[in-house]
Coordinates of C-alpha atoms and ligand atoms in Angstrom, one line a residue:
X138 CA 103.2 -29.1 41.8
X139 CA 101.9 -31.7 39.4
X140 CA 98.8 -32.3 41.7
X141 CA 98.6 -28.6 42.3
X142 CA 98.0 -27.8 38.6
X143 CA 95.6 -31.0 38.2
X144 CA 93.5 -30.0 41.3
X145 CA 93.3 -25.9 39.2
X146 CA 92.4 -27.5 36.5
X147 CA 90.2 -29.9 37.9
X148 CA 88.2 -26.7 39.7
X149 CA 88.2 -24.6 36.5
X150 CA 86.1 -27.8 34.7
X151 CA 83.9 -27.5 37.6
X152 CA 83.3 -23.5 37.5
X153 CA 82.6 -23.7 33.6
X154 CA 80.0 -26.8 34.4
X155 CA 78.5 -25.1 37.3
X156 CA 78.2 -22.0 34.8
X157 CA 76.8 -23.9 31.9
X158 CA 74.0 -25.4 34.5
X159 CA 73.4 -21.7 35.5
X160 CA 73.0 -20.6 31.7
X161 CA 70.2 -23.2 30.9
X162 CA 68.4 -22.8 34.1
X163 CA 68.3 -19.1 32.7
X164 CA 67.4 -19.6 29.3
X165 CA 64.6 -21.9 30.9
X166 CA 63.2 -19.0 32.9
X167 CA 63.3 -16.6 30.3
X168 CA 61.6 -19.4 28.0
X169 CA 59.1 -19.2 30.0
X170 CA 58.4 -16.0 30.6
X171 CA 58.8 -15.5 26.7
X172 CA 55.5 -18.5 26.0
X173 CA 53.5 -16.3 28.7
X174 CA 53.7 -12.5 27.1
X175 CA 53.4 -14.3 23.4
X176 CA 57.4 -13.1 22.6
X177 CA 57.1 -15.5 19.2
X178 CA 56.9 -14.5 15.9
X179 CA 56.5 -16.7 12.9
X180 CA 58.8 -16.6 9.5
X181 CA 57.7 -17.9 6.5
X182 CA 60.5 -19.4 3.4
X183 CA 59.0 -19.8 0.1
X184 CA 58.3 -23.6 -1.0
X185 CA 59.1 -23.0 -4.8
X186 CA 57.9 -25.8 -7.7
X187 CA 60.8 -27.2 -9.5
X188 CA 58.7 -27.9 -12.6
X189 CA 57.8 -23.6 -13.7
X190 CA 59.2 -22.1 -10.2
X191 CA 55.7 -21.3 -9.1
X192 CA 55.4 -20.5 -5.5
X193 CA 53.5 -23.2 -3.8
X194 CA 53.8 -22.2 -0.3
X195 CA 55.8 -21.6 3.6
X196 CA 57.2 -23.5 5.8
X197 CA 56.7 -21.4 9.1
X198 CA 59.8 -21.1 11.0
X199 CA 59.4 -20.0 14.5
X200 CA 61.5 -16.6 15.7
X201 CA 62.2 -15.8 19.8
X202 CA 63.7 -12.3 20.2
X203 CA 65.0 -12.3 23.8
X204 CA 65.5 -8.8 24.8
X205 CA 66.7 -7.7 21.3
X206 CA 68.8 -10.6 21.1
X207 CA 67.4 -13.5 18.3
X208 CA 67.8 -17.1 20.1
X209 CA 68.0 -19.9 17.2
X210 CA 65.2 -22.4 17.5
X211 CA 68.0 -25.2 17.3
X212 CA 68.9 -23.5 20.5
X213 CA 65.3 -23.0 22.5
X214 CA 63.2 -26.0 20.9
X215 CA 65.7 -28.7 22.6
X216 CA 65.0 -26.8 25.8
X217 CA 61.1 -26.7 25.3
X218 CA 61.2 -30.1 24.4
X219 CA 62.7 -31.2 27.5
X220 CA 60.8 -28.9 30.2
X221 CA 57.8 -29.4 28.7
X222 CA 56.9 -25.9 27.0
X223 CA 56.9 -27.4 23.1
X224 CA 53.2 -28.6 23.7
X225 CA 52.0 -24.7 24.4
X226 CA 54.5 -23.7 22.0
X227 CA 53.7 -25.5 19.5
X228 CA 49.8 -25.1 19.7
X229 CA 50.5 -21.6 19.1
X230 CA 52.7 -22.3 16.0
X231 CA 50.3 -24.3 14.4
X232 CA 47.3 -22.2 15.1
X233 CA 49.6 -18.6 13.7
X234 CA 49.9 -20.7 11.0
X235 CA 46.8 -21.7 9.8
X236 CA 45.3 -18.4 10.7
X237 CA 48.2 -17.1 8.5
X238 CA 47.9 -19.2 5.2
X239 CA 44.2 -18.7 5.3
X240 CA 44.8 -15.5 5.4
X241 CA 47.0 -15.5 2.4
X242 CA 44.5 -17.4 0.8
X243 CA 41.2 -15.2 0.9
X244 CA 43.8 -12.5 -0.1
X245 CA 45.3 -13.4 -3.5
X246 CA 42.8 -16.2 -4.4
X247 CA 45.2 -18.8 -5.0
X248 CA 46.0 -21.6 -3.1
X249 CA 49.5 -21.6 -0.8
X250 CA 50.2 -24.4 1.6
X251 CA 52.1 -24.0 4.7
X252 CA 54.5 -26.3 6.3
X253 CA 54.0 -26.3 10.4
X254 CA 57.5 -28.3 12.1
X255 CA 55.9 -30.5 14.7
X256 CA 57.9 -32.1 17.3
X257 CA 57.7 -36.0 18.5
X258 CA 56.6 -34.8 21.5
X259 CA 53.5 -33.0 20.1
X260 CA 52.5 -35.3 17.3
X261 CA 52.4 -38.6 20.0
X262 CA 50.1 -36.2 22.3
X263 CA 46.1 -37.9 22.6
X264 CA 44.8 -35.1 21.4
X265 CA 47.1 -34.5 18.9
X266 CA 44.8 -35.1 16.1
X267 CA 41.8 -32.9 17.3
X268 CA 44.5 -30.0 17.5
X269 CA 45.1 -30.3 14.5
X270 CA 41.5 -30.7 13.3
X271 CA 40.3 -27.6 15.1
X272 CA 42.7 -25.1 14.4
X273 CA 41.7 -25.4 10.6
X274 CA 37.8 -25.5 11.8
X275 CA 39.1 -22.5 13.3
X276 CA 41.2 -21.0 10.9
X277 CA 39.0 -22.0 7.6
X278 CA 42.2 -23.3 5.7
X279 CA 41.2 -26.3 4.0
X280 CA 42.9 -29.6 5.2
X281 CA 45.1 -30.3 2.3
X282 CA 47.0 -26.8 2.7
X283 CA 48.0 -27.8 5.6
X284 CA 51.5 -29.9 5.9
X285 CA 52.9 -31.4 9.0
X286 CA 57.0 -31.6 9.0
X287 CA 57.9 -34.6 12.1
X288 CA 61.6 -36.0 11.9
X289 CA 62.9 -39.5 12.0
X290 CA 62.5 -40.0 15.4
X291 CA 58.9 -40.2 16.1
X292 CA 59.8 -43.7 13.8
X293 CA 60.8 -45.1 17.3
X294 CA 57.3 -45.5 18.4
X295 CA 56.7 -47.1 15.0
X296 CA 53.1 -48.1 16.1
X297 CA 52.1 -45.5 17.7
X298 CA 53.1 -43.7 15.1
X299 CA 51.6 -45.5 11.7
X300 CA 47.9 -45.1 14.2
X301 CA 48.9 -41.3 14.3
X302 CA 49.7 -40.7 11.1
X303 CA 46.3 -42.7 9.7
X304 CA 44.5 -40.4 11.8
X305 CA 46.0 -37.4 10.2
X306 CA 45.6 -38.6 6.9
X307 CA 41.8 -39.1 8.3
X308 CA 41.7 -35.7 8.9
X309 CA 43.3 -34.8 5.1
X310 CA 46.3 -33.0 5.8
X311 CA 50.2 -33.9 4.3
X312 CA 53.0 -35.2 6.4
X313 CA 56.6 -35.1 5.4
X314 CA 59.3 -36.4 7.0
X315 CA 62.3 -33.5 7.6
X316 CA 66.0 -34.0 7.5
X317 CA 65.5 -37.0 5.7
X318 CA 68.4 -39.1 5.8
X319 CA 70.5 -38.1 8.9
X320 CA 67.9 -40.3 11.4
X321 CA 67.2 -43.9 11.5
X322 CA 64.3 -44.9 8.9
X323 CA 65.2 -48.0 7.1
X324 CA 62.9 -48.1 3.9
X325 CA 60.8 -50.8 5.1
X326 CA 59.5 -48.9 8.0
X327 CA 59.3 -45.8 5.3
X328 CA 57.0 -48.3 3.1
X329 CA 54.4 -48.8 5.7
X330 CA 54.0 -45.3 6.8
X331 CA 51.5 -42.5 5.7
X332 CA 53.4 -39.9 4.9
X333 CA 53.5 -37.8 1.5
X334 CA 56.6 -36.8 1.6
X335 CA 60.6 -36.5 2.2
X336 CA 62.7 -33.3 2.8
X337 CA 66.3 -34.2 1.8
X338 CA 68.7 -32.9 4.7
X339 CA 70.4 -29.8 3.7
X340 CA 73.5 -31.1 5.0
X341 CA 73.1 -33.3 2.0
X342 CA 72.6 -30.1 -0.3
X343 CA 75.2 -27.9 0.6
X344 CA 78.1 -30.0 -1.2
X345 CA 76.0 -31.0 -4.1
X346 CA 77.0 -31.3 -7.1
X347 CA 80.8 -30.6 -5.9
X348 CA 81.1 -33.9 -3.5
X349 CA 80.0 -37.2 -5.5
X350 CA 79.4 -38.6 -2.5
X351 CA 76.5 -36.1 -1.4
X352 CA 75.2 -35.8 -4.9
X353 CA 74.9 -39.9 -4.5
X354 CA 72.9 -39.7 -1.3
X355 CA 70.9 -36.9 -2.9
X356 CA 70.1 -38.5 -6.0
X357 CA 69.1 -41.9 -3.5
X358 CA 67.2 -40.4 -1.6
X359 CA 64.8 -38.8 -4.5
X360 CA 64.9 -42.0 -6.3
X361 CA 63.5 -43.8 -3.0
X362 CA 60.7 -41.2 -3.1
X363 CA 60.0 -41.6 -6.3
X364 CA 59.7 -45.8 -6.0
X365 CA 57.2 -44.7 -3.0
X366 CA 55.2 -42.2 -4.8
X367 CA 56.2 -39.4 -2.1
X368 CA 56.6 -36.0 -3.0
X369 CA 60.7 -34.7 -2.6
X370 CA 61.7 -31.5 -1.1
X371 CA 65.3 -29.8 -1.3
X372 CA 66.1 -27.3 1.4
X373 CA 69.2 -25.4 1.7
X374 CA 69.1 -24.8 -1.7
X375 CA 71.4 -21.8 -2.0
X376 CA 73.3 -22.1 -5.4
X377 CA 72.1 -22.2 -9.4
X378 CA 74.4 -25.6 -9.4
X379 CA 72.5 -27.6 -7.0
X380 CA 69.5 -26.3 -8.8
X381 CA 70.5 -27.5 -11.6
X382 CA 71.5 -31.3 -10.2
X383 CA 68.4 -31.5 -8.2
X384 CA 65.8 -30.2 -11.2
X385 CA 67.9 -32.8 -13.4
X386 CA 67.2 -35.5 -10.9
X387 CA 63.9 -35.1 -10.3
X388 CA 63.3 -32.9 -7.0
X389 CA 59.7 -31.2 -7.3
X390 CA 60.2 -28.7 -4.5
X391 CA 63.4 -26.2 -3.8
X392 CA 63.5 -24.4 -0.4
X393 CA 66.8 -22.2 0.2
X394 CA 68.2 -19.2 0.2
X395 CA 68.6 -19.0 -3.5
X396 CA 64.9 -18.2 -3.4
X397 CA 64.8 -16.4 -0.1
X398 CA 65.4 -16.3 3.3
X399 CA 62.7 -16.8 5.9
X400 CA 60.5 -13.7 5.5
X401 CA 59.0 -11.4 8.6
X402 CA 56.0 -10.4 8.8
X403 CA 56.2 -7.1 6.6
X404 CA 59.0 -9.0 4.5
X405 CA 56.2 -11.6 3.5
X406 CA 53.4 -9.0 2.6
X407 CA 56.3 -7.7 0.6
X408 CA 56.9 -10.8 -1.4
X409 CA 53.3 -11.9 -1.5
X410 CA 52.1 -8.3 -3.3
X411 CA 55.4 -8.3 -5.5
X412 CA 54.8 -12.4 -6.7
X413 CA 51.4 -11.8 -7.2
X414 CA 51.5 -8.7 -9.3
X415 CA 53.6 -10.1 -11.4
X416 CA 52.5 -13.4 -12.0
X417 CA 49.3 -14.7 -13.7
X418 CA 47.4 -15.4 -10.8
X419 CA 45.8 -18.5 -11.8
X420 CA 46.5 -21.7 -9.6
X421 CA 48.5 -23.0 -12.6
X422 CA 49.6 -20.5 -14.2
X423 CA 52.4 -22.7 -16.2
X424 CA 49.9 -23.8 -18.3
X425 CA 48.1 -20.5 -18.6
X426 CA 51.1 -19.0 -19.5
X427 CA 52.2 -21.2 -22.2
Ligands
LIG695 P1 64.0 -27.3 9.6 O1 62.6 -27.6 9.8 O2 64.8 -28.3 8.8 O3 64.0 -25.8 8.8 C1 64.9 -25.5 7.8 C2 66.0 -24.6 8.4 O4 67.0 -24.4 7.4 C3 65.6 -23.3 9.0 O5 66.4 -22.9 10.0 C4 65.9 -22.4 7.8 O6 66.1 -21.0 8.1 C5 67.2 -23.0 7.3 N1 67.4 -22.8 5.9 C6 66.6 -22.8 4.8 N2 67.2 -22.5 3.7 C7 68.5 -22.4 3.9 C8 69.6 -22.2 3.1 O7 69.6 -22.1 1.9 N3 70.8 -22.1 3.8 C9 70.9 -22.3 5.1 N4 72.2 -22.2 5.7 N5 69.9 -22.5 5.9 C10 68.7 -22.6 5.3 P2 65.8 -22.3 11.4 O8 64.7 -21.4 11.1 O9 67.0 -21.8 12.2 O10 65.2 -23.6 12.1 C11 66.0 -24.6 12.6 C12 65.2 -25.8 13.0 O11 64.4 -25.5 14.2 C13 64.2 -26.3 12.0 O12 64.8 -27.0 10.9 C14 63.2 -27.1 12.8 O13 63.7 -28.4 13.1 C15 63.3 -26.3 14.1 N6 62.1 -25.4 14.2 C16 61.8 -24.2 13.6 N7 60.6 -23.8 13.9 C17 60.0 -24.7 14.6 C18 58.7 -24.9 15.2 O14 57.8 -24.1 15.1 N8 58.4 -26.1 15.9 C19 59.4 -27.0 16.0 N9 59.1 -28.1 16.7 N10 60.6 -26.9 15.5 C20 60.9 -25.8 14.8
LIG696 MG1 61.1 -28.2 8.7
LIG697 MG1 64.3 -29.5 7.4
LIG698 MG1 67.0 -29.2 8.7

């Protein structure tokens, strides 16, 4: 009876694998199908200064509605990464973008960055770099508005990636690292590298101030930055508290819910009209204001 039960068992484990097989293989296909008849969008959360809370910029976030149905990118990016759709994928990301911010740009008169997620497998492409170059050719946004979000891990080609990242910096736009803190960079490798920036994790954020042991890694992590002359983004900033810690400790950028959510299309135009008719347009207007 014993082996009976084992041997149901043992088929039920098989059914649910089979089944979980079957459910990529599908999501695959419908990935696919979704890259050829364009079904992306683009969100964009506001980058807010720390110093005077002036809006600085997006970081685009990218949106796949399947069939009414919205599929997380923590879900679908894996899965582009590993059949090899990120590439097209994320050529069209980065080119929505820039077309975007420029866009923004020549509108208000001011000028708002955008933050483009890149994965390893995009940034260590040959071509990489002329991507990157042409789509602001193409676009007209100057070089500097342009900020490239890789992770930790394209650290394990270390060479490669130091050459990659000179070559971007060549080209003038920012790099920051992302979800700083939950991958493997050990500060001598961050010393070498040419990047401008760190985003702490927002796993880090979401118990600060009330765990001492995340407001410890927090307040680490902005310090480091600091020692390397990087800029220091928060995101997952939801609460007035964490504000509060993170201004005190230095952070110069919040991005988080406390601000806003990712914005649609028509949500964005929204914000943009509302912010800019109510602040003094200038590119600095902390000083103007004062
Ligand atoms: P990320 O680059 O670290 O983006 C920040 C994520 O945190 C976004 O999730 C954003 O919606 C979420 N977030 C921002 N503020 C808050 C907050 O206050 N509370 C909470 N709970 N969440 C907040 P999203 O849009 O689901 O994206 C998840 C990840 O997918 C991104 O993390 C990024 O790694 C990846 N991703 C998104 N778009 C792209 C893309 O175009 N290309 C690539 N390669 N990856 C992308
Ligand atoms: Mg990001
Ligand atoms: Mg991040
Ligand atoms: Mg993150």
């Amino acid at each position: 009876e014993a082996k009976e039960s084992g041997k149901r068992r043992y088929c039920t484990f098989d059914e649910s694998m089979a089944e979980k097989v079957h459910e990529r293989l599908r999501l695959e296909q419908r990935l696919r199908q979704a890259v050829k008849e364009q079904h992306f969008t683009l969100h964009y959360q506001p980058l807010i200064r720390v110093e005077d809370s002036v809006l600085i910029g997006f970081e685009a976030l990218l949106r796949w509605q399947d069939g009414g149905q919205d599929i997380p990118p923590a879900i679908f990016i894996p899965v582009a990464e590993e059949c090899g759709l990120i590439q097209e994928i994320g050529s069209w990301v980065l080119q929505q973008a820039c077309i975007e911010a420029q866009r923004w740009n020549t509108t208000f008169h001011y000028p708002l960055k955008v933050a483009v997620n890149v994965s390893v497998m995009q940034f260590v492409e040959a071509d990489f770099r002329q991507r990157v170059a042409a789509e602001l050719e193409h676009s007209g946004l100057p070089p500097h508005l342009l900020e490239l979000e890789i992770t930790e891990s394209v650290l394990q080609s270390l060479e490669d990636s130091k050459r990659i990242l000179k070559e971007l910096k060549a080209v003038g736009v920012s790099v920051a690292i992302d979800d700083f803190g939950t991958g493997y960079s050990s500060m001598a490798v961050l010393k070498d590298l040419a990047v401008d920036r760190l985003k702490i994790d927002r796993s880090f954020i979401c118990n600060t101030p009330a765990l001492m042991q995340d407001s410890a890694v927090c307040k680490a992590i902005i310090m480091l930055a600091k020692s390397l002359m990087l800029g220091i983004t928060a995101e997952g900033v939801e609460e007035m508290e964490q504000v509060a810690f993170l201004r005190e400790n230095g952070c110069d950028t919040f991005q988080g819910y406390f601000y806003s959510r990712p914005l649609d299309a028509a949500a964005l135009e929204h914000y943009l009209q509302q912010y800019f008719s109510t602040q003094n347009s200038s590119p600095t207007p902390s000083k103007t204001r004062a």
